[in-house]
mmCIF file of C-alpha atoms and ligand atoms in Angstrom:
data_model
loop_
_atom_site.group_PDB
_atom_site.id
_atom_site.type_symbol
_atom_site.label_atom_id
_atom_site.label_comp_id
_atom_site.label_asym_id
_atom_site.label_seq_id
_atom_site.Cartn_x
_atom_site.Cartn_y
_atom_site.Cartn_z
ATOM 1 C CA MET G 18 124.861 116.511 5.721
ATOM 2 C CA ASN G 19 128.402 117.109 6.994
ATOM 3 C CA ALA G 20 130.854 115.569 4.510
ATOM 4 C CA LEU G 21 134.535 115.164 5.375
ATOM 5 C CA ILE G 22 136.598 114.603 2.233
ATOM 6 C CA LEU G 23 140.081 113.370 3.074
ATOM 7 C CA GLY G 24 142.281 114.227 0.087
ATOM 8 C CA ALA G 25 140.176 116.986 -1.474
ATOM 9 C CA SER G 26 143.276 118.523 -3.094
ATOM 10 C CA GLY G 27 143.383 115.513 -5.437
ATOM 11 C CA LEU G 28 141.475 114.422 -8.525
ATOM 12 C CA VAL G 29 138.606 112.402 -7.045
ATOM 13 C CA GLY G 30 138.408 114.292 -3.741
ATOM 14 C CA GLY G 31 138.443 117.671 -5.488
ATOM 15 C CA ASN G 32 135.517 116.647 -7.676
ATOM 16 C CA CYS G 33 133.641 115.295 -4.650
ATOM 17 C CA LEU G 34 134.173 118.586 -2.836
ATOM 18 C CA GLN G 35 132.768 120.605 -5.770
ATOM 19 C CA HIS G 36 129.802 118.319 -6.403
ATOM 20 C CA PHE G 37 128.755 117.826 -2.783
ATOM 21 C CA LYS G 38 128.897 121.595 -2.199
ATOM 22 C CA GLN G 39 126.729 122.172 -5.278
ATOM 23 C CA GLN G 40 124.215 119.727 -3.805
ATOM 24 C CA GLY G 41 124.084 121.770 -0.612
ATOM 25 C CA TRP G 42 126.165 119.561 1.668
ATOM 26 C CA ASN G 43 128.322 121.180 4.308
ATOM 27 C CA CYS G 44 131.847 120.064 3.334
ATOM 28 C CA LEU G 45 135.251 119.948 4.958
ATOM 29 C CA GLY G 46 137.893 119.037 2.368
ATOM 30 C CA THR G 47 141.449 118.292 3.416
ATOM 31 C CA HIS G 48 144.872 118.434 1.806
ATOM 32 C CA PHE G 49 148.163 117.001 2.940
ATOM 33 C CA GLY G 50 151.110 118.403 0.946
ATOM 34 C CA PHE G 51 149.249 120.515 -1.609
ATOM 35 C CA GLU G 52 147.297 123.329 -0.019
ATOM 36 C CA THR G 53 144.339 124.758 -1.924
ATOM 37 C CA SER G 54 142.067 127.726 -1.203
ATOM 38 C CA GLU G 55 139.213 125.333 -0.355
ATOM 39 C CA THR G 56 140.989 122.759 1.827
ATOM 40 C CA SER G 57 142.406 122.445 5.344
ATOM 41 C CA PHE G 58 145.408 120.417 6.455
ATOM 42 C CA TYR G 59 144.843 116.901 7.742
ATOM 43 C CA ASN G 60 147.354 114.068 7.985
ATOM 44 C CA THR G 61 145.687 110.657 7.991
ATOM 45 C CA LEU G 62 148.978 109.106 9.087
ATOM 46 C CA ASP G 63 149.030 111.076 12.318
ATOM 47 C CA PRO G 64 145.640 111.784 13.881
ATOM 48 C CA ASN G 65 147.479 113.600 16.709
ATOM 49 C CA ASP G 66 149.282 116.053 14.409
ATOM 50 C CA SER G 67 148.759 119.442 16.077
ATOM 51 C CA ASN G 68 148.251 121.031 12.647
ATOM 52 C CA ASN G 69 145.281 118.813 11.824
ATOM 53 C CA VAL G 70 141.985 120.583 11.208
ATOM 54 C CA ASP G 71 139.436 120.075 13.987
ATOM 55 C CA ILE G 72 137.346 117.097 12.882
ATOM 56 C CA GLU G 73 135.589 116.848 16.273
ATOM 57 C CA GLY G 74 134.149 120.313 15.763
ATOM 58 C CA PHE G 75 133.003 119.394 12.259
ATOM 59 C CA ASN G 76 131.261 116.187 13.377
ATOM 60 C CA PRO G 77 131.105 114.357 10.002
ATOM 61 C CA ASP G 78 128.092 112.311 8.876
ATOM 62 C CA ILE G 79 130.028 110.910 5.927
ATOM 63 C CA ILE G 80 133.759 110.496 5.264
ATOM 64 C CA VAL G 81 135.165 110.067 1.755
ATOM 65 C CA HIS G 82 138.724 108.755 1.998
ATOM 66 C CA CYS G 83 140.791 109.533 -1.116
ATOM 67 C CA GLY G 84 144.346 109.327 0.223
ATOM 68 C CA ALA G 85 146.670 106.536 -0.941
ATOM 69 C CA LEU G 86 150.130 106.034 -2.413
ATOM 70 C CA THR G 87 149.051 105.536 -6.026
ATOM 71 C CA TRP G 88 152.469 105.293 -7.736
ATOM 72 C CA VAL G 89 152.238 101.559 -8.392
ATOM 73 C CA ASP G 90 155.839 100.985 -9.551
ATOM 74 C CA TYR G 91 157.277 102.898 -6.590
ATOM 75 C CA CYS G 92 155.173 100.794 -4.196
ATOM 76 C CA GLU G 93 156.923 97.592 -5.355
ATOM 77 C CA ASP G 94 160.209 98.747 -3.760
ATOM 78 C CA HIS G 95 158.696 100.766 -0.900
ATOM 79 C CA VAL G 96 156.440 98.212 0.727
ATOM 80 C CA GLU G 97 156.361 99.783 4.201
ATOM 81 C CA GLU G 98 155.616 103.251 2.865
ATOM 82 C CA SER G 99 152.894 101.797 0.662
ATOM 83 C CA TYR G 100 151.384 100.006 3.678
ATOM 84 C CA GLU G 101 151.457 103.194 5.762
ATOM 85 C CA LYS G 102 149.923 105.439 3.117
ATOM 86 C CA THR G 103 147.307 103.027 1.853
ATOM 87 C CA VAL G 104 146.466 100.578 4.662
ATOM 88 C CA GLN G 105 147.391 102.413 7.882
ATOM 89 C CA SER G 106 145.865 105.674 6.616
ATOM 90 C CA THR G 107 142.632 103.747 6.001
ATOM 91 C CA ILE G 108 142.761 102.127 9.449
ATOM 92 C CA ASN G 109 143.071 105.631 10.918
ATOM 93 C CA ALA G 110 140.263 107.011 8.770
ATOM 94 C CA VAL G 111 137.998 104.097 9.746
ATOM 95 C CA SER G 112 138.615 104.978 13.413
ATOM 96 C CA ILE G 113 137.309 108.476 12.723
ATOM 97 C CA ALA G 114 134.201 107.003 11.049
ATOM 98 C CA LYS G 115 133.584 104.788 14.082
ATOM 99 C CA LYS G 116 134.009 107.661 16.499
ATOM 100 C CA PHE G 117 131.428 109.811 14.718
ATOM 101 C CA ASN G 118 129.229 106.947 13.527
ATOM 102 C CA ALA G 119 129.773 108.301 10.010
ATOM 103 C CA LYS G 120 129.238 106.558 6.691
ATOM 104 C CA PHE G 121 132.602 105.665 5.130
ATOM 105 C CA VAL G 122 133.378 105.849 1.409
ATOM 106 C CA TYR G 123 136.579 104.298 0.088
ATOM 107 C CA LEU G 124 137.986 104.615 -3.437
ATOM 108 C CA SER G 125 139.493 101.382 -4.658
ATOM 109 C CA THR G 126 140.682 99.994 -7.968
ATOM 110 C CA ASP G 127 140.460 97.266 -10.616
ATOM 111 C CA TYR G 128 144.018 96.377 -9.584
ATOM 112 C CA VAL G 129 142.457 94.116 -6.943
ATOM 113 C CA PHE G 130 141.844 91.768 -9.927
ATOM 114 C CA ASP G 131 144.462 89.933 -11.977
ATOM 115 C CA GLY G 132 143.377 91.198 -15.389
ATOM 116 C CA ALA G 133 142.631 87.820 -16.901
ATOM 117 C CA LYS G 134 138.990 88.625 -17.605
ATOM 118 C CA GLY G 135 138.057 92.324 -17.749
ATOM 119 C CA PHE G 136 134.686 93.998 -17.127
ATOM 120 C CA TYR G 137 134.884 92.840 -13.525
ATOM 121 C CA THR G 138 131.735 92.706 -11.434
ATOM 122 C CA GLU G 139 131.502 93.090 -7.660
ATOM 123 C CA THR G 140 131.206 89.323 -7.194
ATOM 124 C CA ASP G 141 134.285 88.364 -9.220
ATOM 125 C CA ASP G 142 137.186 86.799 -7.328
ATOM 126 C CA VAL G 143 139.977 89.192 -6.408
ATOM 127 C CA ASN G 144 143.619 88.352 -7.084
ATOM 128 C CA PRO G 145 145.902 91.395 -6.724
ATOM 129 C CA LEU G 146 149.235 91.172 -8.538
ATOM 130 C CA GLY G 147 151.439 93.820 -6.906
ATOM 131 C CA VAL G 148 152.141 95.669 -3.663
ATOM 132 C CA TYR G 149 149.825 98.629 -4.384
ATOM 133 C CA ALA G 150 147.049 96.240 -5.408
ATOM 134 C CA LYS G 151 147.485 94.032 -2.324
ATOM 135 C CA HIS G 152 147.429 97.065 -0.054
ATOM 136 C CA LYS G 153 144.277 98.466 -1.698
ATOM 137 C CA LEU G 154 142.616 95.090 -1.090
ATOM 138 C CA ALA G 155 143.882 94.989 2.515
ATOM 139 C CA ALA G 156 142.350 98.427 3.066
ATOM 140 C CA GLU G 157 139.046 97.228 1.567
ATOM 141 C CA GLN G 158 139.071 94.198 3.868
ATOM 142 C CA HIS G 159 139.749 96.311 6.941
ATOM 143 C CA ILE G 160 136.742 98.478 6.089
ATOM 144 C CA ALA G 161 134.434 95.518 5.456
ATOM 145 C CA ASN G 162 135.538 93.824 8.684
ATOM 146 C CA ASN G 163 135.144 96.890 10.872
ATOM 147 C CA LEU G 164 132.220 98.909 9.556
ATOM 148 C CA THR G 165 128.676 98.208 8.473
ATOM 149 C CA ASP G 166 127.771 101.491 6.772
ATOM 150 C CA TYR G 167 130.440 101.733 4.095
ATOM 151 C CA LEU G 168 130.826 102.068 0.332
ATOM 152 C CA ILE G 169 133.814 100.671 -1.528
ATOM 153 C CA CYS G 170 133.780 102.278 -4.974
ATOM 154 C CA ARG G 171 136.183 100.634 -7.398
ATOM 155 C CA ILE G 172 137.341 102.873 -10.226
ATOM 156 C CA THR G 173 140.138 102.942 -12.790
ATOM 157 C CA ASN G 174 141.828 105.335 -15.244
ATOM 158 C CA VAL G 175 140.238 108.401 -13.730
ATOM 159 C CA TYR G 176 140.420 111.664 -15.684
ATOM 160 C CA GLY G 177 138.800 115.069 -15.479
ATOM 161 C CA ASP G 178 139.250 118.550 -14.118
ATOM 162 C CA GLU G 179 141.735 118.876 -11.287
ATOM 163 C CA ILE G 180 143.829 121.752 -9.980
ATOM 164 C CA ARG G 181 147.158 120.094 -10.756
ATOM 165 C CA GLY G 182 146.064 118.600 -14.087
ATOM 166 C CA LYS G 183 148.145 115.486 -13.406
ATOM 167 C CA ASN G 184 145.870 112.754 -14.766
ATOM 168 C CA PHE G 185 146.801 111.046 -18.053
ATOM 169 C CA ILE G 186 144.289 112.872 -20.282
ATOM 170 C CA ALA G 187 144.922 116.263 -18.666
ATOM 171 C CA ARG G 188 148.701 115.905 -19.025
ATOM 172 C CA LEU G 189 148.557 114.707 -22.614
ATOM 173 C CA SER G 190 146.127 117.357 -23.761
ATOM 174 C CA GLU G 191 148.054 120.126 -22.033
ATOM 175 C CA ASN G 192 151.357 119.010 -23.514
ATOM 176 C CA MET G 193 149.857 118.645 -26.992
ATOM 177 C CA LEU G 194 148.356 122.128 -26.712
ATOM 178 C CA LYS G 195 151.845 123.486 -26.080
ATOM 179 C CA ARG G 196 152.729 122.061 -29.502
ATOM 180 C CA GLU G 197 156.001 120.653 -28.242
ATOM 181 C CA PRO G 198 157.509 117.484 -29.781
ATOM 182 C CA MET G 199 156.315 114.372 -27.932
ATOM 183 C CA GLU G 200 157.140 110.704 -28.287
ATOM 184 C CA LEU G 201 154.758 108.494 -26.341
ATOM 185 C CA ILE G 202 155.610 104.828 -25.815
ATOM 186 C CA LEU G 203 152.502 103.158 -24.430
ATOM 187 C CA PRO G 204 151.221 99.656 -23.732
ATOM 188 C CA VAL G 205 148.677 98.432 -26.244
ATOM 189 C CA ASP G 206 147.632 95.479 -24.083
ATOM 190 C CA GLN G 207 146.488 97.253 -20.880
ATOM 191 C CA TYR G 208 142.721 97.721 -21.098
ATOM 192 C CA ALA G 209 140.533 99.603 -18.661
ATOM 193 C CA THR G 210 137.335 101.589 -18.293
ATOM 194 C CA PRO G 211 138.284 105.280 -18.017
ATOM 195 C CA VAL G 212 135.908 107.293 -15.878
ATOM 196 C CA ASN G 213 135.437 111.016 -15.305
ATOM 197 C CA ALA G 214 136.094 112.078 -11.696
ATOM 198 C CA ALA G 215 133.018 114.308 -11.875
ATOM 199 C CA ASP G 216 130.902 111.203 -12.533
ATOM 200 C CA VAL G 217 132.596 109.352 -9.676
ATOM 201 C CA ALA G 218 131.568 112.237 -7.394
ATOM 202 C CA ARG G 219 127.992 112.197 -8.756
ATOM 203 C CA ALA G 220 127.772 108.422 -8.329
ATOM 204 C CA ILE G 221 129.040 108.577 -4.730
ATOM 205 C CA TYR G 222 126.469 111.274 -3.988
ATOM 206 C CA GLN G 223 123.635 109.196 -5.491
ATOM 207 C CA LEU G 224 124.730 106.079 -3.610
ATOM 208 C CA SER G 225 124.965 108.011 -0.364
ATOM 209 C CA ILE G 226 121.542 109.621 -0.517
ATOM 210 C CA ALA G 227 120.064 106.237 -1.462
ATOM 211 C CA GLN G 228 121.801 104.805 1.621
ATOM 212 C CA GLY G 229 123.664 102.297 -0.524
ATOM 213 C CA SER G 230 126.351 100.178 1.061
ATOM 214 C CA GLY G 231 128.901 97.549 0.076
ATOM 215 C CA ILE G 232 131.023 97.340 -3.056
ATOM 216 C CA TYR G 233 130.140 99.202 -6.267
ATOM 217 C CA HIS G 234 132.045 99.286 -9.541
ATOM 218 C CA LEU G 235 131.865 102.703 -11.207
ATOM 219 C CA ALA G 236 132.562 102.869 -14.939
ATOM 220 C CA SER G 237 131.370 104.513 -18.122
ATOM 221 C CA THR G 238 130.924 102.870 -21.528
ATOM 222 C CA ASP G 239 134.522 103.399 -22.737
ATOM 223 C CA TYR G 240 136.779 100.354 -22.889
ATOM 224 C CA LEU G 241 140.199 101.463 -24.085
ATOM 225 C CA ASN G 242 143.846 100.536 -23.892
ATOM 226 C CA ARG G 243 146.447 103.210 -23.218
ATOM 227 C CA VAL G 244 147.310 103.660 -26.896
ATOM 228 C CA GLN G 245 143.665 104.133 -27.836
ATOM 229 C CA LEU G 246 143.253 106.607 -24.997
ATOM 230 C CA ALA G 247 146.247 108.647 -26.191
ATOM 231 C CA GLU G 248 144.950 108.491 -29.767
ATOM 232 C CA ARG G 249 141.611 109.867 -28.579
ATOM 233 C CA VAL G 250 143.417 112.850 -27.046
ATOM 234 C CA TYR G 251 145.507 113.170 -30.220
ATOM 235 C CA SER G 252 142.357 113.329 -32.348
ATOM 236 C CA TYR G 253 141.400 116.544 -30.504
ATOM 237 C CA PHE G 254 144.736 118.171 -29.723
ATOM 238 C CA GLY G 255 147.377 116.334 -31.770
ATOM 239 C CA HIS G 256 149.920 117.883 -34.121
ATOM 240 C CA GLU G 257 152.583 116.616 -36.506
ATOM 241 C CA GLN G 258 155.283 116.442 -33.830
ATOM 242 C CA VAL G 259 153.440 113.941 -31.637
ATOM 243 C CA SER G 260 154.255 110.285 -32.163
ATOM 244 C CA ILE G 261 152.482 107.432 -30.376
ATOM 245 C CA LYS G 262 154.325 104.131 -30.363
ATOM 246 C CA ALA G 263 152.483 100.978 -29.262
ATOM 247 C CA VAL G 264 154.408 98.339 -27.312
ATOM 248 C CA ASN G 265 153.476 95.345 -25.200
ATOM 249 C CA THR G 266 153.563 95.615 -21.409
ATOM 250 C CA ALA G 267 156.367 93.027 -21.303
ATOM 251 C CA GLN G 268 158.574 95.375 -23.361
ATOM 252 C CA LEU G 269 158.168 98.162 -20.787
ATOM 253 C CA ASN G 270 159.741 96.197 -17.910
ATOM 254 C CA GLN G 271 157.543 97.973 -15.387
ATOM 255 C CA PRO G 272 158.386 96.940 -11.790
ATOM 256 C CA ALA G 273 154.718 96.310 -10.870
ATOM 257 C CA LYS G 274 152.643 93.725 -12.710
ATOM 258 C CA ARG G 275 149.505 95.185 -14.275
ATOM 259 C CA PRO G 276 146.091 93.578 -14.688
ATOM 260 C CA LEU G 277 146.039 93.607 -18.495
ATOM 261 C CA ILE G 278 142.401 92.934 -19.274
ATOM 262 C CA GLY G 279 141.100 95.187 -16.515
ATOM 263 C CA GLY G 280 138.191 97.541 -16.225
ATOM 264 C CA MET G 281 134.900 97.381 -14.471
ATOM 265 C CA SER G 282 131.312 96.556 -15.236
ATOM 266 C CA ALA G 283 128.932 99.057 -13.646
ATOM 267 C CA VAL G 284 125.904 96.826 -14.264
ATOM 268 C CA LYS G 285 124.986 96.740 -10.562
ATOM 269 C CA PHE G 286 125.129 100.526 -10.194
ATOM 270 C CA ASN G 287 123.324 101.115 -13.496
ATOM 271 C CA ALA G 288 120.502 98.749 -12.524
ATOM 272 C CA GLU G 289 119.963 100.632 -9.263
ATOM 273 C CA PHE G 290 120.292 104.084 -10.849
ATOM 274 C CA PRO G 291 118.820 103.738 -14.353
ATOM 275 C CA ASP G 292 118.610 107.519 -14.857
ATOM 276 C CA PHE G 293 122.310 108.081 -14.193
ATOM 277 C CA ARG G 294 124.179 109.126 -17.354
ATOM 278 C CA TRP G 295 127.933 108.573 -17.566
ATOM 279 C CA ALA G 296 130.052 110.896 -19.663
ATOM 280 C CA ASN G 297 132.677 109.302 -21.882
ATOM 281 C CA VAL G 298 136.150 110.376 -22.952
ATOM 282 C CA ASP G 299 134.837 112.080 -26.113
ATOM 283 C CA ASP G 300 132.350 114.137 -24.101
ATOM 284 C CA TYR G 301 135.158 115.374 -21.881
ATOM 285 C CA LEU G 302 137.587 116.072 -24.714
ATOM 286 C CA SER G 303 134.912 118.019 -26.656
ATOM 287 C CA VAL G 304 134.319 120.251 -23.630
ATOM 288 C CA LEU G 305 138.071 120.666 -23.116
ATOM 289 C CA LYS G 306 138.507 121.570 -26.782
ATOM 290 C CA LYS G 307 135.818 124.260 -26.590
ATOM 291 C CA ARG G 308 137.263 125.597 -23.356
ATOM 292 C CA THR G 309 140.819 125.794 -24.657
ATOM 293 C CA SER G 310 139.931 127.276 -28.051
ATOM 294 C CA LYS G 311 138.293 130.346 -26.477
HETATM 295 N N1 LIG H 421 143.255 108.210 -10.309
HETATM 296 C C1 LIG H 421 142.977 106.964 -10.696
HETATM 297 O O1 LIG H 421 143.051 106.619 -11.893
HETATM 298 C C2 LIG H 421 142.544 105.956 -9.677
HETATM 299 C C3 LIG H 421 142.255 104.665 -10.116
HETATM 300 C C4 LIG H 421 141.843 103.711 -9.178
HETATM 301 C C5 LIG H 421 141.724 104.047 -7.839
HETATM 302 N N2 LIG H 421 142.031 105.312 -7.443
HETATM 303 C C6 LIG H 421 141.943 105.611 -5.997
HETATM 304 O O2 LIG H 421 141.189 106.800 -5.795
HETATM 305 C C7 LIG H 421 141.724 107.516 -4.676
HETATM 306 C C8 LIG H 421 141.942 108.963 -5.080
HETATM 307 O O3 LIG H 421 142.819 108.983 -6.195
HETATM 308 P P1 LIG H 421 143.210 110.341 -6.895
HETATM 309 O O4 LIG H 421 143.600 110.031 -8.287
HETATM 310 O O5 LIG H 421 142.188 111.377 -6.625
HETATM 311 O O6 LIG H 421 144.542 110.666 -6.087
HETATM 312 P P2 LIG H 421 145.320 112.049 -5.927
HETATM 313 O O7 LIG H 421 144.875 113.022 -6.955
HETATM 314 O O8 LIG H 421 146.760 111.700 -5.845
HETATM 315 O O9 LIG H 421 144.819 112.559 -4.501
HETATM 316 C C9 LIG H 421 145.190 111.926 -3.311
HETATM 317 C C10 LIG H 421 144.793 112.813 -2.169
HETATM 318 O O10 LIG H 421 145.181 112.225 -0.934
HETATM 319 C C11 LIG H 421 145.841 113.196 -0.139
HETATM 320 N N3 LIG H 421 146.799 112.583 0.794
HETATM 321 C C12 LIG H 421 147.945 111.945 0.493
HETATM 322 N N4 LIG H 421 148.580 111.556 1.627
HETATM 323 C C13 LIG H 421 147.808 111.976 2.663
HETATM 324 C C14 LIG H 421 147.923 111.921 4.071
HETATM 325 N N5 LIG H 421 148.951 111.313 4.695
HETATM 326 N N6 LIG H 421 146.939 112.470 4.823
HETATM 327 C C15 LIG H 421 145.894 113.071 4.242
HETATM 328 N N7 LIG H 421 145.722 113.171 2.907
HETATM 329 C C16 LIG H 421 146.678 112.623 2.130
HETATM 330 C C17 LIG H 421 146.530 114.061 -1.155
HETATM 331 O O11 LIG H 421 146.873 115.303 -0.557
HETATM 332 P P3 LIG H 421 148.035 116.270 -1.132
HETATM 333 O O12 LIG H 421 148.025 116.117 -2.625
HETATM 334 O O13 LIG H 421 147.601 117.608 -0.638
HETATM 335 O O14 LIG H 421 149.322 115.802 -0.538
HETATM 336 C C18 LIG H 421 145.457 114.191 -2.224
HETATM 337 O O15 LIG H 421 144.511 115.162 -1.857
HETATM 338 C C19 LIG H 421 142.995 106.764 -4.246
HETATM 339 O O16 LIG H 421 142.672 105.963 -3.138
HETATM 340 C C20 LIG H 421 143.324 105.874 -5.425
HETATM 341 O O17 LIG H 421 143.928 104.665 -5.019
HETATM 342 C C21 LIG H 421 142.423 106.272 -8.322
#
């Protein structure tokens, strides 16, 4: 199986690259601005960029598209850039899938919902609140309208191993390990279902070999708000100079509206893959603790 992973220098794409390789797939992972030893340059915004790696020669059977502008507050004031990086990049990636008759996997988000309900299932009504969310939904719709063999995997609060260590748990644990003073002001009313990127990669692999298609919500058993998530990290790596202050989202004046009671139900996936075991935040933090105390 030839797997093209667009955005393999990032959190989800990097984990896909590692897992698919371990499973014996022939992989081509790409980066855009952040070169890694295992990736090649590809710009989804310009398929004619002369620096792009040769996708024709690779002839992908499956494309996992991980690129997007994920800075939700920035997207509110940069609507065109958000459209380009999230919607147009997907339109371009879908064209590649069509050309090679490849399966297409798209990573989407619980932000397509309004956060009134939580534990969203694949059949719940969407109602995106902000620019990023609307563009993620527009990208989903383009895929569904133009391809038949596709997977839309909705995820949220992703954590795990990544080269840049930029996800919430990685950043917090690293900063706490440095034992520097930290004051965290976090929303206590934004709930989600954190998921390990390694599990997202495993789930995509399972879905792909089972020839699954359509929308799937990927989530573990954790259901935590941001304060609880930070407290979990604190319980492993905290010290006396870390303070965690809980506030309401309204007090933060964030430019983009958030779905407050977010998070996904993975009931559909779990019913189809009853042997699949999801890690939770404690599993990951225990491993991280062992690794960092060596
Ligand atoms: N992380 C989460 O909590 C979360 C939650 C819900 C949904 N998602 C979705 O999951 C997907 C992956 O997220 P992530 O956290 O793994 O993001 P990430 O770590 O920021 O990775 C994004 C990847 O896309 C690449 N990229 C950016 N612009 C590109 C371009 N013009 N052409 C080609 N590649 C480009 C980046 O390359 P460089 O870094 O090399 O520039 C990077 O490899 C996104 O679609 C996101 O919306 C993530």
